[in-house]
Short mmCIF file of C-alpha atoms in Angstrom, two decimals:
data_model
loop_
_atom_site.label_atom_id
_atom_site.label_comp_id
_atom_site.label_asym_id
_atom_site.label_seq_id
_atom_site.Cartn_x
_atom_site.Cartn_y
_atom_site.Cartn_z
CA MET A 1 -2.56 -9.73 16.48
CA ILE A 2 -0.78 -11.94 19.00
CA GLY A 3 2.50 -10.31 18.03
CA LEU A 4 1.06 -6.80 18.35
CA LEU A 5 -0.09 -7.58 21.89
CA HIS A 6 3.12 -9.35 22.92
CA PRO A 7 4.71 -7.53 25.88
CA GLN A 8 8.18 -7.64 24.29
CA ILE A 9 7.33 -5.79 21.07
CA ILE A 10 8.57 -2.19 20.88
CA PHE A 11 7.11 0.40 18.48
CA SER A 12 8.51 3.74 17.40
CA ASP A 13 5.51 5.52 15.84
CA ILE A 14 2.31 4.15 17.35
CA GLY A 15 2.34 6.67 20.21
CA LEU A 16 2.18 9.49 17.67
CA ASN A 17 -0.99 8.03 16.18
CA ALA A 18 -2.54 7.51 19.61
CA ASN A 19 -1.88 11.15 20.50
CA ASN A 20 -3.32 12.29 17.17
CA LEU A 21 -6.43 10.20 17.81
CA LEU A 22 -6.90 11.93 21.17
CA GLU A 23 -6.53 15.36 19.53
CA PHE A 24 -8.96 14.36 16.77
CA SER A 25 -11.50 13.37 19.42
CA THR A 26 -11.26 16.85 20.92
CA GLY A 27 -11.91 18.59 17.60
CA GLU A 28 -8.54 18.84 15.86
CA VAL A 29 -8.74 17.64 12.24
CA LEU A 30 -5.69 19.26 10.63
CA PHE A 31 -2.46 17.50 11.51
CA THR A 32 1.12 18.13 10.46
CA GLU A 33 4.25 16.16 11.24
CA GLY A 34 7.89 17.08 10.90
CA LEU A 35 9.83 15.71 7.95
CA PRO A 36 13.35 14.28 8.38
CA SER A 37 16.31 16.42 7.45
CA GLU A 38 17.00 14.27 4.38
CA THR A 39 13.78 15.53 2.80
CA GLY A 40 14.50 19.16 3.60
CA GLY A 41 12.80 19.29 6.99
CA GLY A 42 9.74 21.38 7.68
CA GLN A 43 6.17 20.23 8.20
CA SER A 44 3.93 18.06 6.05
CA PRO A 45 0.15 17.43 6.16
CA TYR A 46 -0.83 14.23 7.97
CA PRO A 47 -4.21 13.04 6.60
CA PRO A 48 -6.78 11.97 9.22
CA ALA A 49 -8.58 9.00 7.61
CA LEU A 50 -7.32 6.54 10.24
CA TYR A 51 -8.60 8.75 13.05
CA VAL A 52 -11.98 9.20 11.36
CA LEU A 53 -12.40 5.43 11.43
CA ALA A 54 -11.01 4.99 14.93
CA ALA A 55 -12.79 7.82 16.76
CA PRO A 56 -16.27 6.25 17.11
CA LEU A 57 -14.75 2.90 18.07
CA GLN A 58 -13.27 4.48 21.20
CA LEU A 59 -16.62 3.78 22.86
CA LEU A 60 -15.66 0.09 22.87
CA PHE A 61 -12.28 0.61 24.56
CA GLU A 62 -10.97 2.01 27.80
CA PRO A 63 -10.75 5.84 27.65
CA SER A 64 -7.02 5.99 28.27
CA GLY A 65 -3.73 6.02 26.43
CA GLU A 66 -3.50 2.24 26.65
CA GLY A 67 -7.05 1.92 25.37
CA ARG A 68 -6.27 4.06 22.33
CA LEU A 69 -3.13 2.02 21.62
CA LEU A 70 -5.14 -1.19 21.77
CA LEU A 71 -7.85 0.27 19.53
CA LEU A 72 -5.30 1.24 16.88
CA LYS A 73 -3.70 -2.19 16.97
CA VAL A 74 -7.04 -3.98 16.57
CA LEU A 75 -8.37 -1.62 13.89
CA VAL A 76 -5.28 -1.55 11.70
CA ALA A 77 -4.81 -5.31 12.02
CA ALA A 78 -8.42 -5.76 10.87
CA LEU A 79 -7.94 -3.36 7.95
CA ASP A 80 -4.79 -5.13 6.82
CA SER A 81 -6.45 -8.53 7.19
CA ALA A 82 -9.21 -7.30 4.90
CA VAL A 83 -6.59 -6.90 2.16
CA ALA A 84 -6.35 -10.70 1.91
CA TRP A 85 -10.12 -10.87 1.38
CA LEU A 86 -9.91 -8.12 -1.23
CA ILE A 87 -7.20 -10.04 -3.10
CA TRP A 88 -9.45 -13.09 -3.09
CA PHE A 89 -12.41 -11.01 -4.27
CA VAL A 90 -10.53 -9.62 -7.28
CA LEU A 91 -9.59 -13.15 -8.43
CA ARG A 92 -12.73 -14.91 -7.20
CA ARG A 93 -13.74 -16.16 -10.67
CA HIS A 94 -10.68 -18.41 -10.57
CA SER A 95 -11.06 -20.06 -7.17
CA ALA A 96 -7.65 -21.75 -6.91
CA ALA A 97 -5.78 -18.62 -8.01
CA ALA A 98 -7.82 -16.51 -5.58
CA LEU A 99 -7.07 -18.82 -2.66
CA PHE A 100 -3.35 -18.98 -3.40
CA ALA A 101 -3.11 -15.20 -3.84
CA ALA A 102 -4.96 -14.54 -0.57
CA ALA A 103 -2.84 -17.15 1.24
CA LEU A 104 0.34 -15.39 0.13
CA TYR A 105 -0.87 -12.35 2.07
CA LEU A 106 -1.46 -14.25 5.32
CA VAL A 107 2.00 -13.43 6.72
CA PRO A 108 3.21 -10.59 4.46
CA ALA A 109 6.71 -9.42 5.32
CA ALA A 110 6.42 -5.84 4.03
CA PRO A 111 3.23 -5.00 5.98
CA LEU A 112 4.62 -6.78 9.04
CA ARG A 113 7.68 -4.56 8.87
CA SER A 114 5.37 -1.53 9.04
CA PHE A 115 3.48 -3.12 11.94
CA GLY A 116 6.76 -3.69 13.76
CA VAL A 117 7.83 -0.08 13.30
CA GLY A 118 4.39 1.24 14.21
CA GLU A 119 3.57 2.80 10.83
CA PHE A 120 -0.13 2.37 11.41
CA ALA A 121 -1.13 5.36 9.29
CA ASN A 122 0.76 3.89 6.32
CA LEU A 123 -0.98 0.54 6.75
CA ALA A 124 -4.42 2.08 7.16
CA GLY A 125 -3.85 4.37 4.18
CA GLN A 126 -2.94 1.44 1.98
CA SER A 127 -5.96 -0.56 3.12
CA LEU A 128 -8.17 2.40 2.20
CA ALA A 129 -6.52 2.77 -1.22
CA LEU A 130 -6.84 -0.84 -2.37
CA PRO A 131 -10.65 -0.78 -2.82
CA LEU A 132 -10.08 1.85 -5.53
CA LEU A 133 -7.70 -0.46 -7.39
CA ALA A 134 -10.08 -3.39 -7.04
CA ALA A 135 -12.95 -1.28 -8.37
CA LEU A 136 -10.83 -0.09 -11.31
CA SER A 137 -9.91 -3.67 -12.21
CA LEU A 138 -13.54 -4.79 -12.12
CA LEU A 139 -15.39 -1.65 -13.28
CA GLY A 140 -12.77 0.33 -15.18
CA GLY A 141 -14.40 -0.35 -18.52
CA ARG A 142 -17.63 1.23 -17.25
CA MET A 143 -16.14 4.30 -15.58
CA ARG A 144 -17.93 6.64 -18.01
CA GLU A 145 -21.24 5.56 -16.45
CA PRO A 146 -22.32 8.17 -13.84
CA ARG A 147 -22.85 5.68 -11.00
CA VAL A 148 -19.51 3.97 -11.56
CA PHE A 149 -17.73 7.31 -11.91
CA CYS A 150 -19.19 8.56 -8.62
CA LEU A 151 -18.18 5.34 -6.85
CA LEU A 152 -14.63 5.60 -8.16
CA LEU A 153 -14.54 9.29 -7.19
CA LEU A 154 -15.48 8.51 -3.58
CA LEU A 155 -12.91 5.70 -3.39
CA LEU A 156 -10.19 7.91 -4.86
CA MET A 157 -10.92 10.73 -2.43
CA LEU A 158 -10.74 8.23 0.44
CA ALA A 159 -7.40 6.96 -0.87
CA LEU A 160 -6.03 10.51 -1.08
CA LEU A 161 -6.89 11.14 2.58
CA GLY A 162 -5.26 8.01 3.98
CA HIS A 163 -1.54 8.79 4.17
CA ALA A 164 0.78 11.15 2.32
CA GLY A 165 3.08 8.35 1.13
CA VAL A 166 0.15 6.27 -0.10
CA THR A 167 -1.21 9.36 -1.86
CA ILE A 168 2.04 9.64 -3.81
CA SER A 169 1.85 5.94 -4.74
CA VAL A 170 -1.79 6.22 -5.86
CA ILE A 171 -1.06 9.28 -8.00
CA LEU A 172 1.88 7.51 -9.64
CA LEU A 173 -0.26 4.42 -10.26
CA LEU A 174 -3.06 6.41 -11.87
CA GLY A 175 -0.54 8.19 -14.06
CA CYS A 176 0.89 4.85 -15.19
CA LEU A 177 -2.61 3.49 -15.73
CA GLY A 178 -3.52 6.45 -17.92
CA LEU A 179 -0.40 5.82 -20.00
CA CYS A 180 -1.26 2.12 -20.33
CA TRP A 181 -4.81 2.92 -21.38
CA MET A 182 -3.50 5.47 -23.89
CA ILE A 183 -1.22 2.87 -25.49
CA VAL A 184 -3.92 0.20 -25.80
CA PRO A 185 -6.31 1.15 -28.66
CA ARG A 186 -9.47 -0.24 -27.07
CA THR A 187 -8.92 1.61 -23.80
CA ARG A 188 -8.06 5.06 -25.15
CA ARG A 189 -11.72 6.04 -24.87
CA LEU A 190 -11.38 5.73 -21.07
CA VAL A 191 -8.47 8.15 -20.68
CA PRO A 192 -10.62 11.35 -20.62
CA ALA A 193 -12.79 9.82 -17.90
CA LEU A 194 -9.69 8.86 -15.90
CA LEU A 195 -8.31 12.38 -16.26
CA ALA A 196 -11.64 13.83 -15.15
CA LEU A 197 -11.73 11.43 -12.21
CA GLY A 198 -8.25 12.38 -11.03
CA GLY A 199 -8.76 16.08 -11.63
CA LEU A 200 -12.08 16.25 -9.80
CA ALA A 201 -10.80 14.23 -6.84
CA ALA A 202 -7.69 16.41 -6.59
CA LEU A 203 -9.83 19.56 -6.77
CA LEU A 204 -12.23 18.44 -4.04
CA VAL A 205 -9.56 17.09 -1.69
CA GLY A 206 -7.35 20.09 -2.33
CA LEU A 207 -10.17 22.58 -1.82
CA PHE A 208 -11.70 21.08 1.31
CA TYR A 209 -8.59 19.70 3.02
CA HIS A 210 -5.17 20.58 1.63
CA SER A 211 -6.03 24.25 1.14
CA ALA A 212 -5.64 24.58 4.91
CA PHE A 213 -1.94 23.78 4.49
CA ALA A 214 -1.18 26.29 1.74
CA HIS A 215 1.29 28.06 4.03
CA LEU A 216 3.45 24.93 4.09
CA LEU A 217 4.25 25.39 0.41
CA MET A 218 6.69 28.14 1.47
CA PRO A 219 8.96 26.54 4.10
CA PRO A 220 11.31 28.62 6.21
CA ASP A 221 14.66 29.36 4.59
CA GLU A 222 16.63 27.50 7.20
CA VAL A 223 14.97 24.17 6.38
CA SER A 224 14.10 24.65 2.73
CA ALA A 225 17.11 22.76 1.38
CA ALA A 226 17.66 19.08 2.01
CA LEU A 227 20.86 18.13 3.77
CA PRO A 228 23.46 16.38 1.61
CA GLY A 229 23.32 12.61 1.73
CA LEU A 230 24.16 9.52 -0.28
CA GLY A 231 24.35 9.60 -4.05
CA VAL A 232 21.46 8.41 -6.19
CA GLY A 233 23.20 5.18 -7.15
CA GLN A 234 24.02 4.25 -3.56
CA LYS A 235 20.46 5.04 -2.47
CA LEU A 236 19.10 2.69 -5.14
CA ILE A 237 21.45 -0.08 -4.05
CA ASN A 238 20.57 0.39 -0.38
CA GLU A 239 16.83 0.44 -1.05
CA LEU A 240 16.79 -2.65 -3.26
CA SER A 241 19.08 -4.49 -0.83
CA ARG A 242 16.77 -3.66 2.07
CA VAL A 243 13.76 -5.03 0.23
CA PHE A 244 15.11 -8.12 -1.54
CA LEU A 245 18.33 -9.32 0.11
CA PRO A 246 18.93 -11.34 3.32
CA PRO A 247 18.89 -11.41 6.22
CA ARG A 248 15.45 -9.77 6.47
CA PRO A 249 13.96 -8.97 3.05
CA THR A 250 10.53 -7.36 3.08
CA ILE A 251 9.76 -9.00 -0.28
CA SER A 252 10.83 -12.62 -0.55
CA PRO A 253 12.94 -13.20 -3.68
CA LEU A 254 10.86 -16.33 -4.24
CA LEU A 255 7.65 -14.29 -4.20
CA ALA A 256 9.19 -11.80 -6.64
CA LEU A 257 10.12 -14.64 -9.03
CA LEU A 258 6.67 -16.24 -8.76
CA ALA A 259 5.02 -12.87 -9.36
CA ALA A 260 7.19 -12.22 -12.43
CA ALA A 261 6.30 -15.61 -13.91
CA GLY A 262 2.65 -15.14 -12.97
CA PHE A 263 2.67 -11.72 -14.60
CA VAL A 264 3.82 -13.30 -17.88
CA LEU A 265 1.08 -15.92 -17.51
CA MET A 266 -1.54 -13.21 -16.99
CA ALA A 267 -0.22 -11.29 -20.00
CA ARG A 268 -0.69 -14.34 -22.22
CA ALA A 269 -4.19 -14.91 -20.88
CA HIS A 270 -5.18 -11.22 -21.18
CA PRO A 271 -3.51 -9.79 -24.31
CA VAL A 272 -2.93 -6.07 -24.62
CA ARG A 273 -5.65 -5.74 -27.22
CA GLY A 274 -8.27 -6.84 -24.69
CA ALA A 275 -10.58 -4.80 -22.51
CA PRO A 276 -9.26 -2.94 -19.43
CA GLY A 277 -8.95 -5.17 -16.42
CA LEU A 278 -6.68 -6.60 -13.81
CA TRP A 279 -3.64 -7.14 -16.04
CA LEU A 280 -3.30 -3.46 -16.95
CA ILE A 281 -3.82 -2.54 -13.29
CA ILE A 282 -0.88 -4.81 -12.40
CA VAL A 283 1.23 -3.17 -15.13
CA ALA A 284 0.44 0.27 -13.69
CA TRP A 285 1.06 -1.03 -10.15
CA LEU A 286 4.55 -2.20 -11.13
CA GLY A 287 5.17 1.08 -12.92
CA SER A 288 4.24 3.06 -9.81
CA ALA A 289 6.70 1.00 -7.76
CA LEU A 290 9.51 1.73 -10.21
CA LEU A 291 8.69 5.43 -10.16
CA SER A 292 8.53 5.38 -6.35
CA ILE A 293 12.03 3.90 -6.21
CA GLY A 294 13.16 6.72 -8.48
CA VAL A 295 11.49 9.30 -6.24
CA LEU A 296 13.21 7.85 -3.17
CA ALA A 297 16.57 7.81 -4.94
CA VAL A 298 16.30 11.52 -5.74
CA ARG A 299 14.64 12.71 -2.51
CA ASP A 300 13.63 10.77 0.58
CA GLN A 301 9.87 10.58 1.11
CA THR A 302 7.41 8.66 3.28
CA VAL A 303 6.73 6.27 0.38
CA ARG A 304 6.77 2.57 1.28
CA TRP A 305 6.81 1.16 -2.24
CA ASP A 306 7.42 -2.42 -1.08
CA LEU A 307 4.36 -2.22 1.17
CA PHE A 308 2.26 -0.78 -1.65
CA LEU A 309 3.50 -3.36 -4.18
CA TYR A 310 3.05 -6.44 -2.00
CA PRO A 311 -0.65 -7.10 -2.81
CA ALA A 312 0.11 -6.84 -6.53
CA LEU A 313 2.82 -9.48 -6.20
CA CYS A 314 0.37 -11.79 -4.42
CA ILE A 315 -2.25 -11.25 -7.14
CA ALA A 316 0.29 -11.97 -9.88
CA ALA A 317 1.73 -15.06 -8.16
CA GLY A 318 -1.66 -16.61 -7.35
CA PRO A 319 -2.53 -17.75 -10.91
CA LEU A 320 0.94 -19.29 -11.34
CA LEU A 321 0.64 -21.34 -8.15
CA ALA A 322 -2.86 -22.41 -9.23
CA ALA A 323 -1.49 -23.51 -12.61
CA LEU A 324 1.25 -25.52 -10.87
CA TRP A 325 -1.30 -27.07 -8.52
CA ALA A 326 -3.26 -28.34 -11.51
CA ARG A 327 -0.24 -30.21 -12.92
CA GLY A 328 -0.37 -33.44 -10.98
CA LEU A 329 1.44 -34.48 -7.81
CA ALA A 330 4.71 -32.75 -8.69
CA GLY A 331 2.91 -29.50 -9.38
CA LYS A 332 0.96 -29.72 -6.13
CA LEU A 333 4.18 -30.37 -4.23
CA GLY A 334 5.95 -27.43 -5.87
CA ALA A 335 3.07 -25.01 -5.27
CA GLY A 336 2.68 -26.14 -1.67
CA LEU A 337 6.40 -25.85 -0.91
CA ALA A 338 6.62 -22.41 -2.52
CA LEU A 339 3.66 -21.14 -0.50
CA ALA A 340 5.03 -22.68 2.70
CA ALA A 341 8.48 -21.16 2.16
CA ILE A 342 7.05 -17.66 1.73
CA LEU A 343 4.82 -18.00 4.79
CA VAL A 344 7.67 -19.37 6.94
CA GLN A 345 9.89 -16.47 5.90
CA GLY A 346 7.12 -14.05 6.89
CA LEU A 347 6.65 -15.74 10.27
CA TRP A 348 10.39 -15.69 10.95
CA PHE A 349 10.55 -12.00 10.04
CA TRP A 350 7.60 -11.21 12.31
CA GLY A 351 9.22 -13.10 15.17
CA TRP A 352 12.39 -11.06 14.73
CA LEU A 353 10.39 -7.83 14.76
CA VAL A 354 8.57 -8.81 17.95
CA PHE A 355 11.59 -10.03 19.90
CA SER A 356 14.52 -8.03 18.49
CA GLN A 357 13.40 -4.77 16.82
CA TYR A 358 14.54 -1.73 18.86
CA HIS A 359 15.92 -3.97 21.61
CA GLY A 360 19.45 -2.66 21.15
#
């Protein structure tokens, strides 16, 4: 929050969200934004969930452009901070793992990159999608119960109205989860309920919201074709380099290694033959990230797969750090140094965003 309020930070997109909030307050609920030429141009729906949350809170802030900017900063920072609590909640039965996982999200590079750019709708959309994933990990085995199904339906509809890029990520994750549940014998019984959940949510959201944008399915001829760009292979290299390689990776290579090892640890503790739970959610989460990279390689979209994947990496790495912590002084030292290194990298990255991003 201190960084967001620092006078030297420069945003590119936050003004757009502040203007949309003003229009929402005057009765406009259907927003579109122009797509870049790499995606073919034209207009795309811009879901209003962030503005639904922010509108009543305007009573607490100055009724001006600066007041709306401050409101968005405070609200989105609070929503993203709640992700750390949600990570802890999912792992709460294993206190050390829960604390380590939540601590890894204290200074998360990928979300901070979106804060620095001003992608507040992306951040809010992700924060609104994660309760669905937490509920699936805890209640997925009971989703055929009417009350659980209705809860998951409401959470999924909320996730689909957060941000277009997050919507793509959620759809890919649910598709991967359905495939995982189909492969595992004891979870096949849940696949029809998952299909019904996704179909009903898509029907309701499509009928009551996206039907207003049906005309956008037929873009004008002059912008219907994407402009030529880099090849698929070069796009993959550029995207993976941006996320994992110095000087400013949005996912620390150390965190990725810890998450990979923690994923193996979770797999051994929760074998495939077991009941649906967090491990299969993580598998689907990783699958959605891989598919998102493929989508971006073929056609640029507003998908921030590193942002969407970051909480999953924290959840996977938490149990490994907890296991190291339990292995005497050397283990405690290793776990502490690993956590400190990831947090320091996040702080350094945030400092660069505040003092150098868009400064020429």
